[in-house]
Amino acid sequence: MRPNLPILFIFITVVIDAMGIGLIFPVMPTLIQEVSDGTLADAAIWGGVLSAAFALMQFLFGPIIGNLSDRYGRRPVLLVSLMVMAVDYVVMAVAGSIWLLLAGRIVGGITAATHSTASAYMADISKPEEKARNFGLIGAAFGVGFVLGPVLGGLLAEFGSRAPFWAAACLTGANALLGWIVLRETVTDKIRRPFSWKRANPLGALRAVTHLPGLAALLAVYFFYQIATAVYPSIWAYFTTERLGWSPGMIGVSLAAYGLGFAIVQGLLVAPSIRIFGNRGTVTFGLLIEFASLLFLGVVTSGLLVLAAVPVSALGALGMPALQAIMSRRVPDDAQGELQGVLTSLTSLATILAPLMMTQTFAYFTKPAAPVYAPGAPFILSACLLGIGLLLFSRVRKKL
């Protein structure tokens, strides 16, 4: 079996995970209205509930899925999750009630926690000097899915509100078949370890991993980065409509442009950056670029400047693969799945908290009685949070 075929499978798996939300996002308002007989405002409220349920399940089950892969292997966990995900999309495609949609999003959040196992598989097959580059490929896959999801979802919506779900089911099922054919197991008896509920619950897993020297601060940096950058999906549509007067089409173009830049940076520029700056320098450079980009969006008033800044802003994506590589090197081979599960849980926790923080901040500074009119206030808040992460990283011991 060609060694690059498993990498291709992992790449496609992450693409499909990233596409999952974007693919169905364009039709969710219509679909929710169909099954609930409510108004668009009611649909928005339910949409928030569905998103929170999805993120909460990822938070709770990320460490469980990661620990299961450390015990039973990456291959069965990935394949079973993909098959369940395909069935879940079919259920949502035929759902006739809001409660069935909610159940679908709960199951979808559990099965989408495969990101941790995919990352652990990539760590298993990567040499130490290859880890940052290969984690960059996972980031690139996320960027590709982020671009393709809304585009395909919008096109498929022309065939009805259920069409994107059928397409997602077919894509996921086909990828499961590919994995069945090409994926080899990487967990051997040498690194296999018993499943432990103490490590598998989100807080227990976090406590277990932070016992390793220096990892607690690095996990905090990762969390601050995730919650700060979650500002984009949380308020981008509202911010660009209010501040820049963009249409939905223009908002979609801007998201696609950023996703493309993200994919190019993580797919092509991570390895050269590591060679030039090293892991530590690459993390610092990426965090500084992201910090400056958030401050820029907090005060900008020109849509042309926002679009022109996309290539520079995308360079902020350099930092995370290098940070993941640093953490992966500090964790034993038999705990790679656990580490990636914790990272998935931290990302999901950020996804739960950020929309509440950012939308409330946006509403407060754009309402008629606001003390200062500042649609970019959520980006300023995010810059402050990222600044804390940058400060924490600067205090981690130099040899990384």
CSV table of C-alpha atoms in Angstrom, one decimal:
chain,number,residue,atom,x,y,z
A,1,MET,CA,0.0,0.0,0.0
A,2,ARG,CA,1.4,3.4,-0.9
A,3,PRO,CA,2.3,5.4,2.2
A,4,ASN,CA,0.7,8.5,0.9
A,5,LEU,CA,-2.8,6.9,0.5
A,6,PRO,CA,-3.5,6.9,4.3
A,7,ILE,CA,-2.4,10.6,4.4
A,8,LEU,CA,-4.8,11.2,1.6
A,9,PHE,CA,-7.6,9.5,3.6
A,10,ILE,CA,-6.8,11.6,6.7
A,11,PHE,CA,-6.8,14.8,4.5
A,12,ILE,CA,-10.2,13.9,3.0
A,13,THR,CA,-11.6,13.0,6.5
A,14,VAL,CA,-10.6,16.5,7.9
A,15,VAL,CA,-12.0,18.2,4.7
A,16,ILE,CA,-15.4,16.4,5.2
A,17,ASP,CA,-15.4,17.3,8.9
A,18,ALA,CA,-14.8,21.0,8.0
A,19,MET,CA,-17.3,20.9,5.2
A,20,GLY,CA,-20.0,19.4,7.5
A,21,ILE,CA,-21.1,22.7,9.1
A,22,GLY,CA,-20.6,24.9,6.0
A,23,LEU,CA,-22.3,22.4,3.7
A,24,ILE,CA,-25.6,22.5,5.5
A,25,PHE,CA,-25.4,26.1,6.9
A,26,PRO,CA,-27.0,27.8,3.8
A,27,VAL,CA,-30.2,25.6,4.2
A,28,MET,CA,-30.5,25.5,8.0
A,29,PRO,CA,-32.8,28.5,8.3
A,30,THR,CA,-35.2,27.1,5.6
A,31,LEU,CA,-35.1,23.6,7.0
A,32,ILE,CA,-35.7,24.7,10.6
A,33,GLN,CA,-38.7,26.7,9.5
A,34,GLU,CA,-40.0,23.7,7.6
A,35,VAL,CA,-39.9,21.4,10.5
A,36,SER,CA,-40.9,23.9,13.2
A,37,ASP,CA,-43.5,26.1,11.4
A,38,GLY,CA,-41.9,29.1,13.1
A,39,THR,CA,-40.6,32.5,12.0
A,40,LEU,CA,-37.1,33.2,10.8
A,41,ALA,CA,-36.3,34.7,14.2
A,42,ASP,CA,-37.4,31.4,15.8
A,43,ALA,CA,-35.2,29.6,13.4
A,44,ALA,CA,-32.2,31.7,14.4
A,45,ILE,CA,-32.8,30.8,18.0
A,46,TRP,CA,-33.0,27.1,17.2
A,47,GLY,CA,-30.0,27.4,15.0
A,48,GLY,CA,-28.0,28.6,18.0
A,49,VAL,CA,-29.2,25.7,20.0
A,50,LEU,CA,-28.2,23.2,17.3
A,51,SER,CA,-24.7,24.8,17.0
A,52,ALA,CA,-24.2,24.8,20.8
A,53,ALA,CA,-25.3,21.1,21.0
A,54,PHE,CA,-22.9,20.1,18.2
A,55,ALA,CA,-19.9,21.9,19.9
A,56,LEU,CA,-20.8,20.6,23.4
A,57,MET,CA,-20.7,17.0,22.1
A,58,GLN,CA,-17.3,17.6,20.5
A,59,PHE,CA,-16.1,19.0,23.8
A,60,LEU,CA,-17.4,16.0,25.8
A,61,PHE,CA,-16.4,13.3,23.4
A,62,GLY,CA,-13.1,14.5,22.0
A,63,PRO,CA,-11.0,12.9,24.8
A,64,ILE,CA,-13.2,9.7,24.8
A,65,ILE,CA,-12.7,9.2,21.1
A,66,GLY,CA,-9.0,9.9,21.4
A,67,ASN,CA,-8.6,7.5,24.3
A,68,LEU,CA,-10.6,4.8,22.5
A,69,SER,CA,-8.1,5.2,19.6
A,70,ASP,CA,-5.2,4.7,22.0
A,71,ARG,CA,-6.8,1.4,23.2
A,72,TYR,CA,-8.5,-0.1,20.1
A,73,GLY,CA,-6.6,1.6,17.3
A,74,ARG,CA,-7.1,4.6,15.0
A,75,ARG,CA,-8.5,2.5,12.1
A,76,PRO,CA,-11.7,1.1,13.8
A,77,VAL,CA,-12.4,4.4,15.5
A,78,LEU,CA,-12.2,6.4,12.3
A,79,LEU,CA,-14.2,3.9,10.2
A,80,VAL,CA,-17.0,3.4,12.7
A,81,SER,CA,-17.3,7.2,13.3
A,82,LEU,CA,-17.5,7.9,9.6
A,83,MET,CA,-20.2,5.2,9.0
A,84,VAL,CA,-22.3,6.5,11.9
A,85,MET,CA,-21.8,10.1,10.6
A,86,ALA,CA,-23.1,9.0,7.1
A,87,VAL,CA,-26.2,7.4,8.7
A,88,ASP,CA,-26.7,10.6,10.8
A,89,TYR,CA,-26.7,12.8,7.7
A,90,VAL,CA,-29.4,10.5,6.2
A,91,VAL,CA,-31.5,10.8,9.3
A,92,MET,CA,-31.2,14.6,9.2
A,93,ALA,CA,-32.1,14.5,5.5
A,94,VAL,CA,-35.5,12.9,6.3
A,95,ALA,CA,-36.1,14.6,9.6
A,96,GLY,CA,-39.6,15.9,10.1
A,97,SER,CA,-39.2,17.5,13.5
A,98,ILE,CA,-36.9,19.9,15.2
A,99,TRP,CA,-36.2,17.3,17.9
A,100,LEU,CA,-34.9,14.9,15.3
A,101,LEU,CA,-32.7,17.6,13.9
A,102,LEU,CA,-31.4,18.2,17.4
A,103,ALA,CA,-30.7,14.5,17.9
A,104,GLY,CA,-28.9,14.6,14.6
A,105,ARG,CA,-26.6,17.4,15.6
A,106,ILE,CA,-25.9,15.7,18.9
A,107,VAL,CA,-24.8,12.5,17.1
A,108,GLY,CA,-23.0,14.6,14.5
A,109,GLY,CA,-21.0,16.4,17.2
A,110,ILE,CA,-19.9,13.0,18.7
A,111,THR,CA,-18.8,11.6,15.3
A,112,ALA,CA,-17.1,14.8,14.2
A,113,ALA,CA,-14.7,14.3,17.2
A,114,THR,CA,-12.7,12.1,14.8
A,115,HIS,CA,-10.5,15.2,14.2
A,116,SER,CA,-8.5,14.1,17.3
A,117,THR,CA,-8.0,10.6,16.0
A,118,ALA,CA,-7.0,11.9,12.6
A,119,SER,CA,-4.4,14.1,14.2
A,120,ALA,CA,-3.2,11.2,16.3
A,121,TYR,CA,-2.9,9.0,13.2
A,122,MET,CA,-0.8,11.7,11.6
A,123,ALA,CA,1.4,11.9,14.6
A,124,ASP,CA,1.9,8.1,14.5
A,125,ILE,CA,3.1,8.1,11.0
A,126,SER,CA,5.3,11.2,11.2
A,127,LYS,CA,8.9,11.5,12.1
A,128,PRO,CA,9.6,14.2,14.7
A,129,GLU,CA,10.9,16.6,12.1
A,130,GLU,CA,7.8,15.9,9.9
A,131,LYS,CA,5.1,16.6,12.5
A,132,ALA,CA,4.8,20.3,12.0
A,133,ARG,CA,4.5,19.9,8.3
A,134,ASN,CA,2.0,17.1,8.5
A,135,PHE,CA,-0.1,19.0,11.1
A,136,GLY,CA,0.0,21.8,8.6
A,137,LEU,CA,-1.6,19.5,6.0
A,138,ILE,CA,-4.4,18.9,8.5
A,139,GLY,CA,-4.8,22.7,8.8
A,140,ALA,CA,-4.8,23.0,5.0
A,141,ALA,CA,-7.5,20.3,4.8
A,142,PHE,CA,-9.6,22.3,7.3
A,143,GLY,CA,-9.1,25.4,5.1
A,144,VAL,CA,-10.2,23.5,2.0
A,145,GLY,CA,-13.3,22.2,3.7
A,146,PHE,CA,-14.0,25.7,5.0
A,147,VAL,CA,-14.0,27.0,1.4
A,148,LEU,CA,-15.8,24.2,-0.3
A,149,GLY,CA,-18.6,23.7,2.3
A,150,PRO,CA,-20.5,27.0,2.0
A,151,VAL,CA,-20.0,27.0,-1.8
A,152,LEU,CA,-21.3,23.4,-2.4
A,153,GLY,CA,-24.1,24.0,0.2
A,154,GLY,CA,-25.3,27.1,-1.6
A,155,LEU,CA,-25.3,25.3,-5.0
A,156,LEU,CA,-27.0,22.2,-3.6
A,157,ALA,CA,-29.6,24.3,-1.9
A,158,GLU,CA,-31.1,25.0,-5.4
A,159,PHE,CA,-32.3,21.4,-5.3
A,160,GLY,CA,-34.0,21.7,-2.0
A,161,SER,CA,-33.3,22.1,1.7
A,162,ARG,CA,-32.5,18.3,2.1
A,163,ALA,CA,-30.0,18.0,-0.8
A,164,PRO,CA,-26.9,19.1,1.1
A,165,PHE,CA,-27.5,16.4,3.7
A,166,TRP,CA,-27.8,13.7,1.1
A,167,ALA,CA,-24.6,14.9,-0.5
A,168,ALA,CA,-22.8,14.9,2.9
A,169,ALA,CA,-24.0,11.3,3.5
A,170,CYS,CA,-22.6,10.2,0.1
A,171,LEU,CA,-19.3,11.9,0.7
A,172,THR,CA,-18.9,10.5,4.2
A,173,GLY,CA,-19.8,7.0,3.1
A,174,ALA,CA,-17.4,7.1,0.1
A,175,ASN,CA,-14.6,8.2,2.4
A,176,ALA,CA,-15.3,5.4,4.9
A,177,LEU,CA,-15.0,2.9,2.0
A,178,LEU,CA,-11.7,4.5,1.0
A,179,GLY,CA,-10.5,4.2,4.6
A,180,TRP,CA,-11.5,0.5,4.7
A,181,ILE,CA,-9.3,-0.1,1.7
A,182,VAL,CA,-6.2,2.0,2.3
A,183,LEU,CA,-5.9,2.6,6.1
A,184,ARG,CA,-3.4,0.5,8.0
A,185,GLU,CA,-3.4,0.4,11.8
A,186,THR,CA,-0.6,2.4,13.5
A,187,VAL,CA,-1.4,1.5,17.2
A,188,THR,CA,0.8,-1.5,18.0
A,189,ASP,CA,1.0,-3.5,21.3
A,190,LYS,CA,4.1,-1.5,22.2
A,191,ILE,CA,2.1,1.8,22.5
A,192,ARG,CA,-1.4,0.4,23.1
A,193,ARG,CA,-2.8,1.2,26.6
A,194,PRO,CA,-5.9,0.4,28.6
A,195,PHE,CA,-8.9,2.7,28.3
A,196,SER,CA,-9.4,4.9,31.4
A,197,TRP,CA,-12.5,6.9,32.1
A,198,LYS,CA,-10.5,9.2,34.3
A,199,ARG,CA,-8.4,10.3,31.3
A,200,ALA,CA,-11.4,10.1,28.9
A,201,ASN,CA,-13.5,12.8,30.5
A,202,PRO,CA,-12.6,16.3,29.4
A,203,LEU,CA,-11.4,17.6,32.7
A,204,GLY,CA,-9.7,14.3,33.7
A,205,ALA,CA,-7.9,14.2,30.4
A,206,LEU,CA,-6.8,17.8,30.8
A,207,ARG,CA,-5.4,17.1,34.3
A,208,ALA,CA,-3.6,14.0,33.1
A,209,VAL,CA,-1.9,15.7,30.2
A,210,THR,CA,-0.9,18.8,32.2
A,211,HIS,CA,1.1,16.6,34.5
A,212,LEU,CA,3.8,16.7,31.8
A,213,PRO,CA,6.3,19.5,32.2
A,214,GLY,CA,5.5,22.7,30.5
A,215,LEU,CA,2.3,21.4,28.7
A,216,ALA,CA,-0.2,23.3,30.9
A,217,ALA,CA,1.0,26.7,29.6
A,218,LEU,CA,1.1,25.5,26.0
A,219,LEU,CA,-2.5,24.2,26.3
A,220,ALA,CA,-3.5,27.6,27.7
A,221,VAL,CA,-1.9,29.3,24.7
A,222,TYR,CA,-3.8,27.0,22.4
A,223,PHE,CA,-7.1,27.7,24.1
A,224,PHE,CA,-6.7,31.5,24.0
A,225,TYR,CA,-5.8,31.2,20.3
A,226,GLN,CA,-8.9,29.1,19.6
A,227,ILE,CA,-11.3,31.3,21.5
A,228,ALA,CA,-9.8,34.5,20.0
A,229,THR,CA,-10.0,33.3,16.4
A,230,ALA,CA,-13.6,31.9,16.9
A,231,VAL,CA,-14.6,35.5,16.6
A,232,TYR,CA,-14.7,35.0,12.8
A,233,PRO,CA,-17.5,32.5,12.5
A,234,SER,CA,-19.3,34.1,15.5
A,235,ILE,CA,-19.8,37.6,14.2
A,236,TRP,CA,-18.3,37.9,10.7
A,237,ALA,CA,-21.6,38.1,8.9
A,238,TYR,CA,-23.0,40.6,11.3
A,239,PHE,CA,-19.9,42.7,11.4
A,240,THR,CA,-19.4,43.0,7.7
A,241,THR,CA,-23.1,43.8,7.2
A,242,GLU,CA,-23.1,46.5,9.9
A,243,ARG,CA,-19.7,48.1,9.3
A,244,LEU,CA,-19.1,47.4,5.6
A,245,GLY,CA,-22.6,47.0,4.2
A,246,TRP,CA,-21.7,43.7,2.4
A,247,SER,CA,-24.3,41.5,0.8
A,248,PRO,CA,-24.6,37.8,1.7
A,249,GLY,CA,-22.8,37.0,-1.6
A,250,MET,CA,-19.9,39.3,-0.7
A,251,ILE,CA,-19.7,37.8,2.8
A,252,GLY,CA,-19.4,34.3,1.2
A,253,VAL,CA,-16.6,35.5,-1.1
A,254,SER,CA,-14.6,37.0,1.8
A,255,LEU,CA,-15.0,33.7,3.8
A,256,ALA,CA,-13.8,31.7,0.8
A,257,ALA,CA,-10.8,34.0,0.2
A,258,TYR,CA,-9.8,33.7,3.9
A,259,GLY,CA,-10.3,29.9,3.8
A,260,LEU,CA,-8.2,29.6,0.6
A,261,GLY,CA,-5.4,31.7,2.2
A,262,PHE,CA,-5.6,29.6,5.3
A,263,ALA,CA,-5.2,26.4,3.3
A,264,ILE,CA,-2.3,27.8,1.2
A,265,VAL,CA,-0.4,29.0,4.3
A,266,GLN,CA,-0.8,25.7,6.3
A,267,GLY,CA,-0.3,23.5,3.3
A,268,LEU,CA,2.8,25.2,1.7
A,269,LEU,CA,4.4,27.7,4.1
A,270,VAL,CA,4.6,25.8,7.4
A,271,ALA,CA,7.6,23.7,6.6
A,272,PRO,CA,9.7,26.6,5.1
A,273,SER,CA,8.8,28.7,8.2
A,274,ILE,CA,10.0,25.9,10.5
A,275,ARG,CA,13.3,25.7,8.7
A,276,ILE,CA,13.8,29.4,8.8
A,277,PHE,CA,12.5,30.4,12.3
A,278,GLY,CA,12.2,27.0,14.1
A,279,ASN,CA,9.1,25.9,16.0
A,280,ARG,CA,9.2,28.6,18.6
A,281,GLY,CA,9.9,31.4,16.2
A,282,THR,CA,7.0,30.2,13.9
A,283,VAL,CA,4.6,30.1,16.8
A,284,THR,CA,5.6,33.6,17.9
A,285,PHE,CA,5.4,35.0,14.3
A,286,GLY,CA,2.0,33.5,13.7
A,287,LEU,CA,0.6,34.8,17.0
A,288,LEU,CA,1.9,38.3,16.3
A,289,ILE,CA,0.3,38.4,12.8
A,290,GLU,CA,-3.0,37.2,14.2
A,291,PHE,CA,-2.9,39.7,17.0
A,292,ALA,CA,-2.2,42.6,14.5
A,293,SER,CA,-5.0,41.3,12.2
A,294,LEU,CA,-7.6,41.3,15.0
A,295,LEU,CA,-6.6,44.9,16.0
A,296,PHE,CA,-6.9,45.9,12.4
A,297,LEU,CA,-10.4,44.5,12.0
A,298,GLY,CA,-11.4,46.2,15.2
A,299,VAL,CA,-10.9,49.7,13.7
A,300,VAL,CA,-11.1,49.2,9.9
A,301,THR,CA,-13.9,50.9,8.0
A,302,SER,CA,-13.1,50.0,4.4
A,303,GLY,CA,-14.1,46.7,2.7
A,304,LEU,CA,-11.3,47.1,0.2
A,305,LEU,CA,-8.7,47.2,3.0
A,306,VAL,CA,-10.3,44.1,4.6
A,307,LEU,CA,-10.0,42.2,1.3
A,308,ALA,CA,-6.5,43.5,0.7
A,309,ALA,CA,-5.4,42.3,4.1
A,310,VAL,CA,-6.6,38.7,3.7
A,311,PRO,CA,-3.2,37.4,2.5
A,312,VAL,CA,-1.4,38.9,5.4
A,313,SER,CA,-4.0,37.8,7.9
A,314,ALA,CA,-3.8,34.3,6.6
A,315,LEU,CA,-0.2,34.1,7.7
A,316,GLY,CA,-1.4,34.0,11.3
A,317,ALA,CA,-2.3,30.4,10.6
A,318,LEU,CA,1.4,29.5,10.7
A,319,GLY,CA,1.5,29.3,14.5
A,320,MET,CA,-0.8,26.4,15.3
A,321,PRO,CA,0.9,23.5,13.5
A,322,ALA,CA,4.2,24.5,15.1
A,323,LEU,CA,2.6,24.7,18.5
A,324,GLN,CA,0.9,21.3,18.0
A,325,ALA,CA,4.3,19.8,17.0
A,326,ILE,CA,5.9,21.2,20.2
A,327,MET,CA,3.2,19.6,22.3
A,328,SER,CA,3.2,16.4,20.4
A,329,ARG,CA,7.0,16.0,21.0
A,330,ARG,CA,6.4,16.4,24.8
A,331,VAL,CA,3.8,13.6,24.9
A,332,PRO,CA,4.7,9.8,24.9
A,333,ASP,CA,3.8,7.8,21.8
A,334,ASP,CA,1.0,6.0,23.7
A,335,ALA,CA,-0.7,9.3,24.6
A,336,GLN,CA,-0.9,11.0,21.2
A,337,GLY,CA,-4.6,10.2,20.9
A,338,GLU,CA,-5.2,11.6,24.4
A,339,LEU,CA,-3.4,14.8,23.6
A,340,GLN,CA,-5.3,15.3,20.4
A,341,GLY,CA,-8.6,14.6,22.2
A,342,VAL,CA,-7.8,17.3,24.7
A,343,LEU,CA,-7.0,19.8,21.9
A,344,THR,CA,-10.3,18.9,20.3
A,345,SER,CA,-12.2,19.5,23.6
A,346,LEU,CA,-10.4,22.9,24.0
A,347,THR,CA,-11.4,23.9,20.5
A,348,SER,CA,-15.0,22.8,21.1
A,349,LEU,CA,-15.1,24.7,24.4
A,350,ALA,CA,-13.9,27.8,22.6
A,351,THR,CA,-16.7,27.2,20.0
A,352,ILE,CA,-19.3,27.0,22.8
A,353,LEU,CA,-18.1,30.2,24.7
A,354,ALA,CA,-17.0,32.4,21.8
A,355,PRO,CA,-20.4,33.0,20.1
A,356,LEU,CA,-21.9,34.0,23.5
A,357,MET,CA,-19.1,36.4,24.2
A,358,MET,CA,-18.7,37.9,20.8
A,359,THR,CA,-22.3,38.3,19.8
A,360,GLN,CA,-23.1,39.9,23.2
A,361,THR,CA,-20.2,42.3,22.7
A,362,PHE,CA,-21.2,43.1,19.2
A,363,ALA,CA,-24.8,43.8,20.3
A,364,TYR,CA,-23.8,46.0,23.2
A,365,PHE,CA,-21.6,48.3,21.0
A,366,THR,CA,-24.0,48.6,18.1
A,367,LYS,CA,-27.3,49.2,19.9
A,368,PRO,CA,-28.8,52.7,19.9
A,369,ALA,CA,-27.9,53.3,23.5
A,370,ALA,CA,-24.3,52.1,23.2
A,371,PRO,CA,-21.8,54.3,25.0
A,372,VAL,CA,-19.5,54.1,21.9
A,373,TYR,CA,-20.5,52.8,18.4
A,374,ALA,CA,-17.9,50.1,17.8
A,375,PRO,CA,-18.9,47.1,15.6
A,376,GLY,CA,-15.3,46.0,15.7
A,377,ALA,CA,-15.3,45.6,19.5
A,378,PRO,CA,-15.4,41.8,19.4
A,379,PHE,CA,-12.1,41.8,17.4
A,380,ILE,CA,-10.5,44.1,20.0
A,381,LEU,CA,-11.7,41.7,22.8
A,382,SER,CA,-10.2,38.8,20.8
A,383,ALA,CA,-6.9,40.7,20.3
A,384,CYS,CA,-6.7,41.1,24.1
A,385,LEU,CA,-7.3,37.3,24.7
A,386,LEU,CA,-4.7,36.5,22.1
A,387,GLY,CA,-2.3,38.9,23.7
A,388,ILE,CA,-2.6,36.9,26.9
A,389,GLY,CA,-1.7,33.7,25.0
A,390,LEU,CA,1.3,35.5,23.4
A,391,LEU,CA,2.5,36.6,26.8
A,392,LEU,CA,2.1,33.0,28.2
A,393,PHE,CA,4.0,31.6,25.3
A,394,SER,CA,6.9,34.1,25.8
A,395,ARG,CA,7.3,32.8,29.3
A,396,VAL,CA,7.6,29.1,28.4
A,397,ARG,CA,11.2,28.0,28.7
A,398,LYS,CA,13.3,28.8,25.6
A,399,LYS,CA,14.2,25.3,24.5
A,400,LEU,CA,11.2,24.0,22.5
